[in-house]
PDB file of C-alpha atoms in Angstrom:
ATOM      1  CA  LEU R1211     -14.621   7.995 -17.477  1.00  0.00           C
ATOM      2  CA  ILE R1212     -12.523   4.868 -16.743  1.00  0.00           C
ATOM      3  CA  THR R1213     -14.110   1.632 -15.114  1.00  0.00           C
ATOM      4  CA  LEU R1214     -11.646  -0.766 -14.012  1.00  0.00           C
ATOM      5  CA  SER R1215     -12.791  -4.080 -11.974  1.00  0.00           C
ATOM      6  CA  LEU R1216      -9.968  -4.782 -10.050  1.00  0.00           C
ATOM      7  CA  HIS R1217     -11.854  -6.457  -6.582  1.00  0.00           C
ATOM      8  CA  GLU R1218     -14.470  -8.646  -5.777  1.00  0.00           C
ATOM      9  CA  ASP R1219     -15.318  -6.988  -2.941  1.00  0.00           C
ATOM     10  CA  TRP R1220     -15.544  -3.588  -1.510  1.00  0.00           C
ATOM     11  CA  VAL R1221     -11.855  -1.655  -2.153  1.00  0.00           C
ATOM     12  CA  SER R1222     -10.695  -0.183   1.313  1.00  0.00           C
ATOM     13  CA  GLN R1223      -7.725   1.903   0.089  1.00  0.00           C
ATOM     14  CA  ILE R1224      -6.303   3.115  -3.059  1.00  0.00           C
ATOM     15  CA  GLU R1225      -2.644   5.583  -3.821  1.00  0.00           C
ATOM     16  CA  TYR R1226      -1.014   5.883  -6.863  1.00  0.00           C
ATOM     17  CA  ALA R1227       2.836   4.892  -6.707  1.00  0.00           C
ATOM     18  CA  ALA R1228       4.565   7.578  -8.553  1.00  0.00           C
ATOM     19  CA  SER R1229       7.967   6.005  -8.141  1.00  0.00           C
ATOM     20  CA  ILE R1230       7.323   3.200 -10.017  1.00  0.00           C
ATOM     21  CA  LYS R1231       3.766   3.650 -12.482  1.00  0.00           C
ATOM     22  CA  CYS R1232       1.553   1.996 -10.427  1.00  0.00           C
ATOM     23  CA  LEU R1233      -1.884   1.780  -9.040  1.00  0.00           C
ATOM     24  CA  LEU R1234      -2.192   0.365  -5.945  1.00  0.00           C
ATOM     25  CA  THR R1235      -5.886  -0.546  -4.104  1.00  0.00           C
ATOM     26  CA  SER R1236      -6.620  -2.680  -1.474  1.00  0.00           C
ATOM     27  CA  SER R1237      -9.865  -4.910  -1.102  1.00  0.00           C
ATOM     28  CA  LEU R1238     -11.911  -6.878   1.325  1.00  0.00           C
ATOM     29  CA  ASP R1239     -11.806  -9.423  -1.205  1.00  0.00           C
ATOM     30  CA  ALA R1240      -8.433 -10.360   1.247  1.00  0.00           C
ATOM     31  CA  SER R1241      -6.140  -8.428  -1.439  1.00  0.00           C
ATOM     32  CA  VAL R1242      -4.398  -6.327  -2.964  1.00  0.00           C
ATOM     33  CA  ARG R1243      -3.576  -5.665  -6.373  1.00  0.00           C
ATOM     34  CA  VAL R1244      -0.396  -3.672  -8.243  1.00  0.00           C
ATOM     35  CA  THR R1245      -1.685  -2.629 -11.740  1.00  0.00           C
ATOM     36  CA  SER R1246       1.219  -0.868 -13.470  1.00  0.00           C
ATOM     37  CA  VAL R1247      -0.119   2.746 -15.490  1.00  0.00           C
ATOM     38  CA  GLU R1248       1.855   2.511 -18.518  1.00  0.00           C
ATOM     39  CA  ILE R1249       1.124   6.719 -20.263  1.00  0.00           C
ATOM     40  CA  PRO R1250       2.570   7.150 -23.788  1.00  0.00           C
ATOM     41  CA  ALA R1251       4.700   9.668 -24.586  1.00  0.00           C
ATOM     42  CA  SER R1252       2.788  11.195 -26.434  1.00  0.00           C
ATOM     43  CA  PHE R1253       0.112  11.128 -24.202  1.00  0.00           C
ATOM     44  CA  GLU R1254       2.332  12.952 -21.312  1.00  0.00           C
ATOM     45  CA  ASN R1255       3.846  15.263 -24.585  1.00  0.00           C
ATOM     46  CA  ALA R1256       0.567  16.451 -25.514  1.00  0.00           C
ATOM     47  CA  ARG R1257      -0.496  17.354 -21.195  1.00  0.00           C
ATOM     48  CA  LEU R1258       2.712  18.938 -21.232  1.00  0.00           C
ATOM     49  CA  LYS R1259       2.030  21.413 -23.914  1.00  0.00           C
ATOM     50  CA  ARG R1260      -1.435  21.949 -22.437  1.00  0.00           C
ATOM     51  CA  GLY R1261      -0.162  22.980 -18.756  1.00  0.00           C
ATOM     52  CA  ASN R1262      -3.021  21.640 -17.456  1.00  0.00           C
ATOM     53  CA  SER R1263      -3.508  18.115 -16.183  1.00  0.00           C
ATOM     54  CA  ALA R1264      -6.200  19.367 -13.916  1.00  0.00           C
ATOM     55  CA  LYS R1265      -8.314  18.009 -17.644  1.00  0.00           C
ATOM     56  CA  ARG R1266      -5.745  14.991 -16.635  1.00  0.00           C
ATOM     57  CA  PHE R1267      -8.286  12.729 -15.678  1.00  0.00           C
ATOM     58  CA  THR R1268     -11.596  13.695 -17.015  1.00  0.00           C
ATOM     59  CA  GLY R1269     -12.767  10.267 -18.992  1.00  0.00           C
ATOM     60  CA  ARG R1270     -13.006  12.890 -22.226  1.00  0.00           C
ATOM     61  CA  ALA R1271     -11.556  11.465 -25.516  1.00  0.00           C
ATOM     62  CA  ASP R1272      -8.811  14.133 -26.139  1.00  0.00           C
ATOM     63  CA  VAL R1273      -7.297  13.814 -22.653  1.00  0.00           C
ATOM     64  CA  GLY R1274      -8.389  11.181 -20.601  1.00  0.00           C
ATOM     65  CA  LEU R1275      -6.781   7.456 -20.632  1.00  0.00           C
ATOM     66  CA  PRO R1276      -8.210   4.716 -22.462  1.00  0.00           C
ATOM     67  CA  GLN R1277      -7.926   1.484 -20.441  1.00  0.00           C
ATOM     68  CA  ASP R1278      -5.647  -0.206 -21.900  1.00  0.00           C
ATOM     69  CA  TYR R1279      -3.104   1.983 -20.286  1.00  0.00           C
ATOM     70  CA  PHE R1280      -3.736   0.163 -17.002  1.00  0.00           C
ATOM     71  CA  ARG R1281      -2.219  -3.346 -17.147  1.00  0.00           C
ATOM     72  CA  HIS R1282      -2.737  -5.750 -14.231  1.00  0.00           C
ATOM     73  CA  SER R1283       0.451  -6.659 -12.931  1.00  0.00           C
ATOM     74  CA  ARG R1284      -0.046  -8.539  -9.668  1.00  0.00           C
ATOM     75  CA  THR R1285      -2.709  -9.450  -7.020  1.00  0.00           C
ATOM     76  CA  LEU R1286      -1.243  -9.969  -3.527  1.00  0.00           C
ATOM     77  CA  VAL R1287      -2.845 -12.137  -0.972  1.00  0.00           C
ATOM     78  CA  PRO R1288      -2.407 -12.224   2.424  1.00  0.00           C
ATOM     79  CA  PRO R1289      -1.959 -16.274   4.040  1.00  0.00           C
ATOM     80  CA  THR R1290      -4.430 -15.178   6.234  1.00  0.00           C
ATOM     81  CA  HIS R1291      -7.569 -14.509   3.477  1.00  0.00           C
ATOM     82  CA  LYS R1292      -8.370 -11.778   5.417  1.00  0.00           C
ATOM     83  CA  GLY R1293      -9.951  -8.226   4.169  1.00  0.00           C
ATOM     84  CA  VAL R1294      -7.226  -5.503   3.738  1.00  0.00           C
ATOM     85  CA  HIS R1295      -8.049  -2.360   5.583  1.00  0.00           C
ATOM     86  CA  THR R1296      -5.412  -1.083   4.825  1.00  0.00           C
ATOM     87  CA  PHE R1297      -1.222  -0.515   3.276  1.00  0.00           C
ATOM     88  CA  VAL R1298       1.416   1.895   3.365  1.00  0.00           C
ATOM     89  CA  HIS R1299       4.635   1.782   0.084  1.00  0.00           C
ATOM     90  CA  GLY R1300       7.221   2.570   0.695  1.00  0.00           C
ATOM     91  CA  THR R1301      11.663   2.647  -0.666  1.00  0.00           C
ATOM     92  CA  THR R1302      14.243   1.156   1.324  1.00  0.00           C
ATOM     93  CA  TYR R1303      17.445   0.557  -0.201  1.00  0.00           C
ATOM     94  CA  GLY R1304      16.044   1.304  -3.402  1.00  0.00           C
ATOM     95  CA  ARG R1305      13.813  -2.089  -3.069  1.00  0.00           C
ATOM     96  CA  HIS R1306      10.030  -1.228  -3.025  1.00  0.00           C
ATOM     97  CA  GLN R1307       7.762  -2.551  -0.642  1.00  0.00           C
ATOM     98  CA  LEU R1308       4.501  -2.378   0.644  1.00  0.00           C
ATOM     99  CA  ALA R1309       2.886  -3.635   3.880  1.00  0.00           C
ATOM    100  CA  SER R1310      -0.465  -4.168   4.430  1.00  0.00           C
ATOM    101  CA  CYS R1311      -2.920  -4.856   7.068  1.00  0.00           C
ATOM    102  CA  GLY R1312      -6.548  -5.899   8.109  1.00  0.00           C
ATOM    103  CA  LEU R1313      -8.619  -8.342   9.707  1.00  0.00           C
ATOM    104  CA  GLY R1314      -5.937  -9.629  11.777  1.00  0.00           C
ATOM    105  CA  ARG R1315      -3.062  -9.245  14.615  1.00  0.00           C
ATOM    106  CA  GLU R1316      -0.116  -9.101  11.406  1.00  0.00           C
ATOM    107  CA  VAL R1317       0.929  -6.889   9.283  1.00  0.00           C
ATOM    108  CA  PHE R1318       2.727  -8.697   5.898  1.00  0.00           C
ATOM    109  CA  VAL R1319       5.383  -6.565   3.829  1.00  0.00           C
ATOM    110  CA  TRP R1320       5.623  -7.643   0.808  1.00  0.00           C
ATOM    111  CA  SER R1321       8.292  -6.917  -2.399  1.00  0.00           C
ATOM    112  CA  LEU R1322       6.827  -4.780  -5.061  1.00  0.00           C
ATOM    113  CA  GLU R1323       8.873  -5.684  -7.912  1.00  0.00           C
ATOM    114  CA  SER R1324       8.651  -9.743  -7.145  1.00  0.00           C
ATOM    115  CA  GLY R1325       5.302  -9.786  -5.587  1.00  0.00           C
ATOM    116  CA  ASP R1326       7.025 -12.157  -2.918  1.00  0.00           C
ATOM    117  CA  LEU R1327       5.288 -12.123   0.677  1.00  0.00           C
ATOM    118  CA  LEU R1328       8.980 -10.683   2.634  1.00  0.00           C
ATOM    119  CA  LYS R1329       7.817 -11.678   6.064  1.00  0.00           C
ATOM    120  CA  ALA R1330       4.456 -11.071   8.722  1.00  0.00           C
ATOM    121  CA  LEU R1331       5.083  -9.242  11.401  1.00  0.00           C
ATOM    122  CA  GLU R1332       3.558 -10.583  14.430  1.00  0.00           C
ATOM    123  CA  TRP R1333       3.473  -9.219  17.534  1.00  0.00           C
ATOM    124  CA  HIS R1334       0.317  -7.387  17.809  1.00  0.00           C
ATOM    125  CA  GLY R1335      -2.227  -9.011  20.409  1.00  0.00           C
ATOM    126  CA  ALA R1336      -5.252  -6.806  18.580  1.00  0.00           C
ATOM    127  CA  ASN R1337      -6.202  -6.650  15.343  1.00  0.00           C
ATOM    128  CA  VAL R1338      -3.789  -3.721  13.523  1.00  0.00           C
ATOM    129  CA  THR R1339      -6.122  -1.051  12.554  1.00  0.00           C
ATOM    130  CA  ARG R1340      -3.521   1.794  11.020  1.00  0.00           C
ATOM    131  CA  LEU R1341       0.442   1.717   9.605  1.00  0.00           C
ATOM    132  CA  GLN R1342       2.483   4.761   8.596  1.00  0.00           C
ATOM    133  CA  TYR R1343       5.810   4.530   6.711  1.00  0.00           C
ATOM    134  CA  ASP R1344       8.280   7.395   7.626  1.00  0.00           C
ATOM    135  CA  PRO R1345      11.018   7.412   5.079  1.00  0.00           C
ATOM    136  CA  ILE R1346      13.163   9.745   6.490  1.00  0.00           C
ATOM    137  CA  SER R1347      13.773   6.919   9.475  1.00  0.00           C
ATOM    138  CA  ASP R1348      12.714   4.665   7.724  1.00  0.00           C
ATOM    139  CA  LEU R1349      10.354   3.313  10.352  1.00  0.00           C
ATOM    140  CA  LEU R1350       7.052   1.499   9.631  1.00  0.00           C
ATOM    141  CA  ILE R1351       4.572   2.406  12.449  1.00  0.00           C
ATOM    142  CA  SER R1352       1.507   0.053  13.251  1.00  0.00           C
ATOM    143  CA  LEU R1353      -1.003   0.176  15.420  1.00  0.00           C
ATOM    144  CA  ASP R1354      -3.858  -2.216  16.594  1.00  0.00           C
ATOM    145  CA  ALA R1355      -7.052  -1.942  17.942  1.00  0.00           C
ATOM    146  CA  ALA R1356      -6.209  -2.072  21.435  1.00  0.00           C
ATOM    147  CA  GLY R1357      -4.142   0.999  21.343  1.00  0.00           C
ATOM    148  CA  GLU R1358      -0.773  -0.726  20.790  1.00  0.00           C
ATOM    149  CA  MET R1359       2.125   0.646  18.821  1.00  0.00           C
ATOM    150  CA  CYS R1360       4.907  -0.576  17.423  1.00  0.00           C
ATOM    151  CA  THR R1361       8.088   0.438  14.855  1.00  0.00           C
ATOM    152  CA  TRP R1362       9.250  -1.866  12.427  1.00  0.00           C
ATOM    153  CA  ASP R1363      12.719  -1.627  10.984  1.00  0.00           C
ATOM    154  CA  PHE R1364      11.680  -1.238   6.913  1.00  0.00           C
ATOM    155  CA  ALA R1365      14.718  -2.421   5.982  1.00  0.00           C
ATOM    156  CA  THR R1366      14.685  -5.209   8.431  1.00  0.00           C
ATOM    157  CA  LEU R1367      11.691  -5.794   9.030  1.00  0.00           C
ATOM    158  CA  VAL R1368      12.626  -5.802  12.949  1.00  0.00           C
ATOM    159  CA  ARG R1369      10.533  -4.601  15.796  1.00  0.00           C
ATOM    160  CA  VAL R1370      12.398  -1.330  17.655  1.00  0.00           C
ATOM    161  CA  HIS R1371       9.882  -0.329  19.794  1.00  0.00           C
ATOM    162  CA  THR R1372       6.753  -1.193  21.441  1.00  0.00           C
ATOM    163  CA  LEU R1373       4.776   1.698  23.125  1.00  0.00           C
ATOM    164  CA  PRO R1374       1.121   1.117  24.925  1.00  0.00           C
ATOM    165  CA  LEU R1375      -0.954   4.142  24.262  1.00  0.00           C
ATOM    166  CA  ARG R1376      -3.837   3.868  26.382  1.00  0.00           C
ATOM    167  CA  PRO R1377      -3.754   5.248  30.017  1.00  0.00           C
ATOM    168  CA  ASN R1378      -2.562   2.204  32.674  1.00  0.00           C
ATOM    169  CA  ALA R1379      -1.528   0.144  29.664  1.00  0.00           C
ATOM    170  CA  VAL R1380       1.450  -2.452  30.907  1.00  0.00           C
ATOM    171  CA  GLU R1381       4.394  -2.735  27.695  1.00  0.00           C
ATOM    172  CA  ARG R1382       4.730  -5.739  27.972  1.00  0.00           C
ATOM    173  CA  PRO R1383       8.572  -7.373  27.746  1.00  0.00           C
ATOM    174  CA  ALA R1384      10.120  -8.163  24.330  1.00  0.00           C
TER     175      ALA R1384
END
């Protein structure tokens, strides 16, 4: 097995972004790690010839990936330095972006190419607990602990709509 030590606290989410060949991980250590995965063509060709992708990450020497195929690229740390609970990633107008949230009312949107913080989306009145990205409409959806949902244009990073999801909740004015 391959062990990667990317974080100093609990890992809250892990995903592979095939479009940019990166492993994305978030943690309560207040960071998102973007780790490039460089798989040599010889490994890919051997896997394709075998036709059995189920053995790809078994850790066996003949089919596993050596640890040095994983190269740390960058660390994204929110300015609040609070733990990151979840993230989503997507491509808008050819730009690869990642949105993250944690123990705060903000959603942070990052460029995956440069690692720059593009914008802190601030609107929620409670901690943001869930994010979802819809590539068809290019909308980022955020949900907070009070039951308020916001939709954001993922390209312009502008709030499109806010919807209270709890009964008897009153929508706040824009």
